PDB file of C-alpha atoms in Angstrom:
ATOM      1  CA  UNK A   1       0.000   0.000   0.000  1.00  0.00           C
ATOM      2  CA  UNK A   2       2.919   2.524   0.966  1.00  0.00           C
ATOM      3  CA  UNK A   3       4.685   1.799  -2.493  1.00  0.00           C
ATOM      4  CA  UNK A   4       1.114   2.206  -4.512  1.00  0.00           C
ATOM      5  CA  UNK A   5       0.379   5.571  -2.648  1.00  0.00           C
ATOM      6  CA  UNK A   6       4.156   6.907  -2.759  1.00  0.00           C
ATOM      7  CA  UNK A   7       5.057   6.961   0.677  1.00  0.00           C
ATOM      8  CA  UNK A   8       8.021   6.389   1.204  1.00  0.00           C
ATOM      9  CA  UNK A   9       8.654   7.050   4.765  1.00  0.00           C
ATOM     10  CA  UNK A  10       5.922   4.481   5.846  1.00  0.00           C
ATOM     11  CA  UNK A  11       7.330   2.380   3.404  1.00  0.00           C
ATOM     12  CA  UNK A  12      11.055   2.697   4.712  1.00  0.00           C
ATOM     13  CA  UNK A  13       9.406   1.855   8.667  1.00  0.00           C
ATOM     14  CA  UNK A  14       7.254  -1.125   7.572  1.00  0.00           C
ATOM     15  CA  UNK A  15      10.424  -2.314   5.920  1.00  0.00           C
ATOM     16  CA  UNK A  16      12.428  -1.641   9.596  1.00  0.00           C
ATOM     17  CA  UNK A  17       9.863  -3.722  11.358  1.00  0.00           C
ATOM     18  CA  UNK A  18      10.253  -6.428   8.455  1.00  0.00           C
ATOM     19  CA  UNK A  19      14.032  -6.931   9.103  1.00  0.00           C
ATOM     20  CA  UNK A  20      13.865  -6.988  12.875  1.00  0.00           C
ATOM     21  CA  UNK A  21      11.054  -9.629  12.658  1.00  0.00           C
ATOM     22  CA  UNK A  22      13.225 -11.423  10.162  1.00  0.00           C
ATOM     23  CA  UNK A  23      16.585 -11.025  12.570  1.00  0.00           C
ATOM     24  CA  UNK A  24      14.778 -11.573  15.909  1.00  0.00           C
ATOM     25  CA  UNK A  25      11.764 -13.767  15.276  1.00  0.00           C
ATOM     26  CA  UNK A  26      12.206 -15.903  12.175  1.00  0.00           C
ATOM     27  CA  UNK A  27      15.529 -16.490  11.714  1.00  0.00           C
ATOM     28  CA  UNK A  28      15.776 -15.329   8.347  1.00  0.00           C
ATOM     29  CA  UNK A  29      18.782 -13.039   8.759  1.00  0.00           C
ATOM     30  CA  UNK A  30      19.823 -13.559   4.928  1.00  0.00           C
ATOM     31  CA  UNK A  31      16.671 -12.354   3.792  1.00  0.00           C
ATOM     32  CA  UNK A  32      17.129  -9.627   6.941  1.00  0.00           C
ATOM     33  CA  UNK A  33      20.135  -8.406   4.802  1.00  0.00           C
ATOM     34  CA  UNK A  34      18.741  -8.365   1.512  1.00  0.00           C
ATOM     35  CA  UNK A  35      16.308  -6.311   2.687  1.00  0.00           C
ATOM     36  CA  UNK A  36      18.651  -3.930   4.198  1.00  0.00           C
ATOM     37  CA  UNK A  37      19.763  -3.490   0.546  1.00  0.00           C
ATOM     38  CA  UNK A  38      16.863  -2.449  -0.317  1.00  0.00           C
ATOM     39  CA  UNK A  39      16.247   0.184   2.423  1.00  0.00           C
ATOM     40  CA  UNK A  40      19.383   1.793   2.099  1.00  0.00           C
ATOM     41  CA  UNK A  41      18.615   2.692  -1.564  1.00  0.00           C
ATOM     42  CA  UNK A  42      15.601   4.819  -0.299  1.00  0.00           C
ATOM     43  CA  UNK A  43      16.686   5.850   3.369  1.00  0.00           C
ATOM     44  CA  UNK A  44      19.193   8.759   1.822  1.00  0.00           C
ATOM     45  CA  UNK A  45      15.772  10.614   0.284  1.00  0.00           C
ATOM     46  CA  UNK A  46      13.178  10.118   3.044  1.00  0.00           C
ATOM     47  CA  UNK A  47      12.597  13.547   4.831  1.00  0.00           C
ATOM     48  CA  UNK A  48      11.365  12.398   8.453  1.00  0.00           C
ATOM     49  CA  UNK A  49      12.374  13.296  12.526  1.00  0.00           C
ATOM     50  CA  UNK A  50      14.992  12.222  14.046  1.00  0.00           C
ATOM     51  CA  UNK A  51      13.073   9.698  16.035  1.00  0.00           C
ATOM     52  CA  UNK A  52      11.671   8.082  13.155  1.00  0.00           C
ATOM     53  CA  UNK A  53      14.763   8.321  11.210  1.00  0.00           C
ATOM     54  CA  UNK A  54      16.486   6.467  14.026  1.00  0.00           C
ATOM     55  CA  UNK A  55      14.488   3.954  13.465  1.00  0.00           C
ATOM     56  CA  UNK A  56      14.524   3.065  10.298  1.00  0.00           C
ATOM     57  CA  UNK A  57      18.713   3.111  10.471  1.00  0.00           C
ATOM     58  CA  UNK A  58      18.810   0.840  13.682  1.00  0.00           C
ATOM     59  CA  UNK A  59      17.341  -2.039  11.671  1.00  0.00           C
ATOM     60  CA  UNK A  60      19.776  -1.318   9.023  1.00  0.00           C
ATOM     61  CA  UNK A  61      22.890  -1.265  11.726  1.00  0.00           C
ATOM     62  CA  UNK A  62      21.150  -4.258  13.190  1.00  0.00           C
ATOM     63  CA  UNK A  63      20.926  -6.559   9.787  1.00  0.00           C
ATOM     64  CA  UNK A  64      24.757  -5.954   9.034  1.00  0.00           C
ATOM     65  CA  UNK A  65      25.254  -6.661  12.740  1.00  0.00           C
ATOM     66  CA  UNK A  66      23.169  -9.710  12.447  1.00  0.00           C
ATOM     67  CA  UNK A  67      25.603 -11.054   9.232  1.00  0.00           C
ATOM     68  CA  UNK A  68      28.553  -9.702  10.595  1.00  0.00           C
ATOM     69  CA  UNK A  69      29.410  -7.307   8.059  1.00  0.00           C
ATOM     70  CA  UNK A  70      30.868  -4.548  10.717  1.00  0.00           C
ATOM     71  CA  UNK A  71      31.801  -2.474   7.961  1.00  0.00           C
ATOM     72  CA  UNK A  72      28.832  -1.974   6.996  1.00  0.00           C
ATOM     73  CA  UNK A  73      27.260  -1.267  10.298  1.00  0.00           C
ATOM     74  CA  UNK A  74      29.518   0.772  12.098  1.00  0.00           C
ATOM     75  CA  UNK A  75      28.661   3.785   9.070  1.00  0.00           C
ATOM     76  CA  UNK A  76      25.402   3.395   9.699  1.00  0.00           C
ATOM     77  CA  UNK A  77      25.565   3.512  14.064  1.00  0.00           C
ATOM     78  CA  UNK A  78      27.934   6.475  13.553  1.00  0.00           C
ATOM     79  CA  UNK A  79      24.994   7.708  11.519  1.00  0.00           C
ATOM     80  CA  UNK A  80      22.319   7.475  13.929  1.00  0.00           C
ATOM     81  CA  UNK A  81      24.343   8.743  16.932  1.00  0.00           C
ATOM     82  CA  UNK A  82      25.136  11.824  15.119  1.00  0.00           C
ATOM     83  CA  UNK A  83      21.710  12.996  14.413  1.00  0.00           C
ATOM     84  CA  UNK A  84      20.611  15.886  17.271  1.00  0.00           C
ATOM     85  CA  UNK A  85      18.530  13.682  19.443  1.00  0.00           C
ATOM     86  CA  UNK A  86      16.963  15.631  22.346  1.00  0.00           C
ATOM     87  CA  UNK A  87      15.572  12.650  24.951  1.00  0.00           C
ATOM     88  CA  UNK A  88      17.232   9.247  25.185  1.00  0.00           C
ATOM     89  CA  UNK A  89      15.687   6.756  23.156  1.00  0.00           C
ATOM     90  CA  UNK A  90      16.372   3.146  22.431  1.00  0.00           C
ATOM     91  CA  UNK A  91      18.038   3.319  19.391  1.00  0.00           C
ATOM     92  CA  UNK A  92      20.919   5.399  21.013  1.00  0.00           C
ATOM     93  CA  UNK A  93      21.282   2.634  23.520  1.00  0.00           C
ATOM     94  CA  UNK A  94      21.174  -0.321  21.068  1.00  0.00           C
ATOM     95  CA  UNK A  95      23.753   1.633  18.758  1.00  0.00           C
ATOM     96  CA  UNK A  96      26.124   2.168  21.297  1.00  0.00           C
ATOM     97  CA  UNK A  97      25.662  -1.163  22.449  1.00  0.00           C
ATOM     98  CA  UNK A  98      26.364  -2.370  18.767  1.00  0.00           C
ATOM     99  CA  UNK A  99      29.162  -0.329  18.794  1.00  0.00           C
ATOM    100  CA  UNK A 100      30.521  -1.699  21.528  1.00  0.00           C
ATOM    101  CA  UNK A 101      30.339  -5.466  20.961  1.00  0.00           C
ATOM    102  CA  UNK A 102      31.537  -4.802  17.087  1.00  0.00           C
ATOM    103  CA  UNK A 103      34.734  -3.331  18.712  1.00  0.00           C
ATOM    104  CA  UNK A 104      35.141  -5.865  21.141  1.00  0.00           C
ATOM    105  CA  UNK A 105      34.649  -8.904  18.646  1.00  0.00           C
ATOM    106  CA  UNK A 106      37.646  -6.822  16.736  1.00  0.00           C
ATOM    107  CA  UNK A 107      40.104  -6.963  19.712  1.00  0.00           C
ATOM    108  CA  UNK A 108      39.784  -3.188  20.840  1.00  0.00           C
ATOM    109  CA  UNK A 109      38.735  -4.543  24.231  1.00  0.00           C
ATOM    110  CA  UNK A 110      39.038  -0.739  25.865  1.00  0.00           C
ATOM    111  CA  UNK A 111      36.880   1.330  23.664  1.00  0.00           C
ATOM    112  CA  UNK A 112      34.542  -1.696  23.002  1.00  0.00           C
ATOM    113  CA  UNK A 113      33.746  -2.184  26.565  1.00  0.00           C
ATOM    114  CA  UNK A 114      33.345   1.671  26.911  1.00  0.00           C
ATOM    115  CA  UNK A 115      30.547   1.776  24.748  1.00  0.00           C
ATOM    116  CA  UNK A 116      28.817  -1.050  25.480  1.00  0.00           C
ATOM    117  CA  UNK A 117      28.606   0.813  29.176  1.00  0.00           C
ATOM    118  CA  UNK A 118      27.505   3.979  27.471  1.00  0.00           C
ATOM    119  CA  UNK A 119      24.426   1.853  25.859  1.00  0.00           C
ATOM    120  CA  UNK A 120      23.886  -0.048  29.122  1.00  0.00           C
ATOM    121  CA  UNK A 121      23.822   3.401  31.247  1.00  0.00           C
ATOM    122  CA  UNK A 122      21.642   4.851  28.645  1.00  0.00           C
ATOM    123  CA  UNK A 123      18.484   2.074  28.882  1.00  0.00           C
ATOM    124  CA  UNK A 124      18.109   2.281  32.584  1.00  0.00           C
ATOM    125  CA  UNK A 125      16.618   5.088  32.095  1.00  0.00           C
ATOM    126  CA  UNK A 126      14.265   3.487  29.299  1.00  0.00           C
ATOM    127  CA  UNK A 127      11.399   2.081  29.474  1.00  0.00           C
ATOM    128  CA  UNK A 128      11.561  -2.066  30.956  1.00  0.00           C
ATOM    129  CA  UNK A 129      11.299  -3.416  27.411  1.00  0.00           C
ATOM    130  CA  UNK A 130      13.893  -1.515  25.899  1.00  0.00           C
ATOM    131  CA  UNK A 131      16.125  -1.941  29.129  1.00  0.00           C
ATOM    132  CA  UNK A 132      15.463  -5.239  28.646  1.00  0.00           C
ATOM    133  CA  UNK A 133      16.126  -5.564  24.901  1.00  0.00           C
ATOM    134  CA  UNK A 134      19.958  -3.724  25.569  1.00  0.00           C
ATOM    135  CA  UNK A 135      20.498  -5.771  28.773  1.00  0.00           C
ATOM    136  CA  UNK A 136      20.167  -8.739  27.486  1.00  0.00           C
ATOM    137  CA  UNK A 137      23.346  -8.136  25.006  1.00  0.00           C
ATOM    138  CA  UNK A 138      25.302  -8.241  28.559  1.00  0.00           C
ATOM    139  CA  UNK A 139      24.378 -11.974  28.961  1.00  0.00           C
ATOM    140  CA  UNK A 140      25.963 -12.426  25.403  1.00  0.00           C
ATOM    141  CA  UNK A 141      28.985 -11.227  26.156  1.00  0.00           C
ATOM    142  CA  UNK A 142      28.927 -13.367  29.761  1.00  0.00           C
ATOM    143  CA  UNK A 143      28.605 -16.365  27.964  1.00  0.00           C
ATOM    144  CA  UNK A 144      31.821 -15.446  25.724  1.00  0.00           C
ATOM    145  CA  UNK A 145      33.188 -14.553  28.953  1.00  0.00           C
ATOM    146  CA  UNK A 146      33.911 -11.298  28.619  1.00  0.00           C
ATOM    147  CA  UNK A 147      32.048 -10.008  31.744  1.00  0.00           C
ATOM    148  CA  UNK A 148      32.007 -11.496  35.362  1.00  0.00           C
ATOM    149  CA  UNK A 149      28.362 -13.135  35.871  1.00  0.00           C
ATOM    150  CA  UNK A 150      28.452 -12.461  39.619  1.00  0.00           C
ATOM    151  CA  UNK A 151      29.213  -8.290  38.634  1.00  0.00           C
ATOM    152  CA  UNK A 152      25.387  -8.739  36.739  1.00  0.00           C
ATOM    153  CA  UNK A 153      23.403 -11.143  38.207  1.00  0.00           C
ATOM    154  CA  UNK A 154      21.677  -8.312  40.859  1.00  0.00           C
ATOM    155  CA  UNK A 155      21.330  -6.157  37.832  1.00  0.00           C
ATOM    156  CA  UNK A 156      19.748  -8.418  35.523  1.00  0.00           C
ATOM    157  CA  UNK A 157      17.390 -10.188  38.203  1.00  0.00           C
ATOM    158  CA  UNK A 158      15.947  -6.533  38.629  1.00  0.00           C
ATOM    159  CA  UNK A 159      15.839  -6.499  34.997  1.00  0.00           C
ATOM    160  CA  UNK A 160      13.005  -9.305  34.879  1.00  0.00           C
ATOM    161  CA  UNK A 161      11.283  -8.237  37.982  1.00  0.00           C
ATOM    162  CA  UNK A 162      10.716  -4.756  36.173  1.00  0.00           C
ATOM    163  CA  UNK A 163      10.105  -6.646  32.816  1.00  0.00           C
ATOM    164  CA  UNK A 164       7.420  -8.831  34.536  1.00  0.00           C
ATOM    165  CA  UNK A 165       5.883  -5.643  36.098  1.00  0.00           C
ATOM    166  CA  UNK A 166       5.278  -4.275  32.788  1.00  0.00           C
ATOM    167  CA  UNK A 167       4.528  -7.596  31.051  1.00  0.00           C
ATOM    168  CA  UNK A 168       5.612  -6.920  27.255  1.00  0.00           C
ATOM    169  CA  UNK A 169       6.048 -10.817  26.425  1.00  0.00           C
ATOM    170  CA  UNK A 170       8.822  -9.786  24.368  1.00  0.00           C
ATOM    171  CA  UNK A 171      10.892  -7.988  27.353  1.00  0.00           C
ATOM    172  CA  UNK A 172       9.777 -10.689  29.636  1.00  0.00           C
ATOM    173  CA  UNK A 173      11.901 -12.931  27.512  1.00  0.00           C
ATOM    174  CA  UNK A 174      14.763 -10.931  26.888  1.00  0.00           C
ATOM    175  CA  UNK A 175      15.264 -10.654  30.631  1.00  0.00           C
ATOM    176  CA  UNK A 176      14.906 -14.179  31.341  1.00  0.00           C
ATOM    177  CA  UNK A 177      17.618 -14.834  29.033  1.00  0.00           C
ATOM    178  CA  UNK A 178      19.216 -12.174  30.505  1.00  0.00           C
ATOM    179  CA  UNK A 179      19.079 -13.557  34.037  1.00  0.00           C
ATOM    180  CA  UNK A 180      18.851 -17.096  33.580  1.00  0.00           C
ATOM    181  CA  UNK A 181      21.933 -16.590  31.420  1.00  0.00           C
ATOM    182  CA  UNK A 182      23.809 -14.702  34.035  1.00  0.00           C
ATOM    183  CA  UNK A 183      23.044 -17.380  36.821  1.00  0.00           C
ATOM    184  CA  UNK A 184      23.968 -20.545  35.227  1.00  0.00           C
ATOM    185  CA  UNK A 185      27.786 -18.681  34.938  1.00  0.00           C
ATOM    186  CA  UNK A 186      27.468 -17.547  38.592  1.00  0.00           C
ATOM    187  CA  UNK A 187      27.901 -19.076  41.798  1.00  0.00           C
ATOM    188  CA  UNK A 188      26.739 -22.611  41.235  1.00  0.00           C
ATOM    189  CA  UNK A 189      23.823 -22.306  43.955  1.00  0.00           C
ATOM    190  CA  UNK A 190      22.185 -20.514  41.546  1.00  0.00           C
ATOM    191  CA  UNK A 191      22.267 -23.533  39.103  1.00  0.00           C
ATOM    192  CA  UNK A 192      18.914 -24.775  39.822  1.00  0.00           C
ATOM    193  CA  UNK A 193      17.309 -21.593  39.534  1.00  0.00           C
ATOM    194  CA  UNK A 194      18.743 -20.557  36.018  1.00  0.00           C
ATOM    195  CA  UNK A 195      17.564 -23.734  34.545  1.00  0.00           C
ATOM    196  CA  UNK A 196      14.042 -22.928  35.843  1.00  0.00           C
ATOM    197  CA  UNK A 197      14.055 -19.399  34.560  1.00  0.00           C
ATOM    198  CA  UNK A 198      15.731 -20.528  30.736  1.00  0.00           C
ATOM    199  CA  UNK A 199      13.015 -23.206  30.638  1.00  0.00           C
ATOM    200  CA  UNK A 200      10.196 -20.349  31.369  1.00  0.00           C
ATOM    201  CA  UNK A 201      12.197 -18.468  28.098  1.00  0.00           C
ATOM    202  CA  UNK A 202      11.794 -21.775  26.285  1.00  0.00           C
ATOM    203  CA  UNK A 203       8.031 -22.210  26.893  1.00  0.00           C
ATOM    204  CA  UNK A 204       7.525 -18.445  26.178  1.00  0.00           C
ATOM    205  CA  UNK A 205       8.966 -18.607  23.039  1.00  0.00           C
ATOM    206  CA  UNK A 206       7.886 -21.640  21.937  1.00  0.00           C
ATOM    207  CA  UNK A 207       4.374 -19.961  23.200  1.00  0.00           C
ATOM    208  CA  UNK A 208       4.516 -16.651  21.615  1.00  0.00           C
ATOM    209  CA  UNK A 209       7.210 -17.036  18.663  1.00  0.00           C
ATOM    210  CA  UNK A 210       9.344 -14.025  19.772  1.00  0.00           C
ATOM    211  CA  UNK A 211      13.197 -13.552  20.547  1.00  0.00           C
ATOM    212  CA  UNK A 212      13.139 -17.287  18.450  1.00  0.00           C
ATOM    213  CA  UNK A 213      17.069 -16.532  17.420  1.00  0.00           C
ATOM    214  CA  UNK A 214      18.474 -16.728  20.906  1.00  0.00           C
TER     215      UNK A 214
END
């Protein structure tokens, strides 16, 4: 409808959604890409806020993320972190995130790490699906063991109290990952209770069809 009617804005957002659904939920991250292709040919002429324009590029950082092509991502992240955003919003935090682990899978420990705090700082202000979303990126890098799970697990267990409290399915997950992640590489009385909480992000996924990458 947005390509019959001309609008390309609406066009370039529906396409956003399409790729994160494609990254997160269907694990079609070629197709994820190819679509990227396709939005960056029209994202240059689209005349839209910065909120919306953030947006749209996120999906693009995230889909060359999502294939590994950091070259291709990092333009883009630089991109939406230099447009003149006036509140914190959760594209700032994933980009910086981004940033961070692209860095850190490229050696630069230092600077990686810093920006992967700067993202982390900047969603607990956000609301608890979009902490949620950027948290959870810490329980990647805990598994690669590149963060202590005992420095997170307080952190993330608030996560998915807060995430429960606002009970988005799709945060709920992401911070039961999160956690349960977290535990099962902390102090081993936690064992038990990690397994219990990744089996409730099993079931919920299975259930609901969301976060089906991790």
């Amino acid at each position: 409808m947005t390509m019959e009617i001309g609008d390309q804005t609406s066009l370039a957002i529906a396409m956003a959604g399409r790729i994160w659904s494609f990254c997160l939920n269907d694990i079609r991250v070629p197709e994820a890409a190819a679509l990227a292709s396709e939005l960056e040919q029209i994202v240059g002429s689209i005349e839209c806020d910065v909120v919306t324009k953030s947006i749209i590029l996120i999906s693009l950082a995230y889909a060359r993320f999502a294939t590994c092509d950091f070259d291709a991502a990092l333009p883009v992240i630089d991109a939406i972190l230099a447009l003149p955003h006036k509140e914190p919003i959760v594209e700032i935090a994933i980009a910086d995130t981004l940033r961070g682990m692209i860095e850190i899978c490229r050696g630069d420990y230092k600077q990686g790490r810093g920006h992967f705090r700067e993202g982390n700082e900047q969603a607990r202000v956000l609301p608890p699906v979009s902490y949620a979303a950027v948290l959870a990126h810490s329980a990647a890098l805990s598994r690669l063991g590149l963060f202590e799970p005992d420095d997170l697990s307080d952190e993330m267990r608030d996560l998915l109290r807060r995430a429960e409290s606002f009970g988005d399915i799709f945060g709920i997950i992401a911070a039961q990952l999160a956690y349960g992640t977290v535990l099962l590489r902390a102090d081993q009385s936690s064992h038990d209770e990690a397994i219990d909480v990744l089996q409730r992000a099993r079931t919920n996924i299975a259930e609901h069809g969301v976060f089906t990458f991790v």
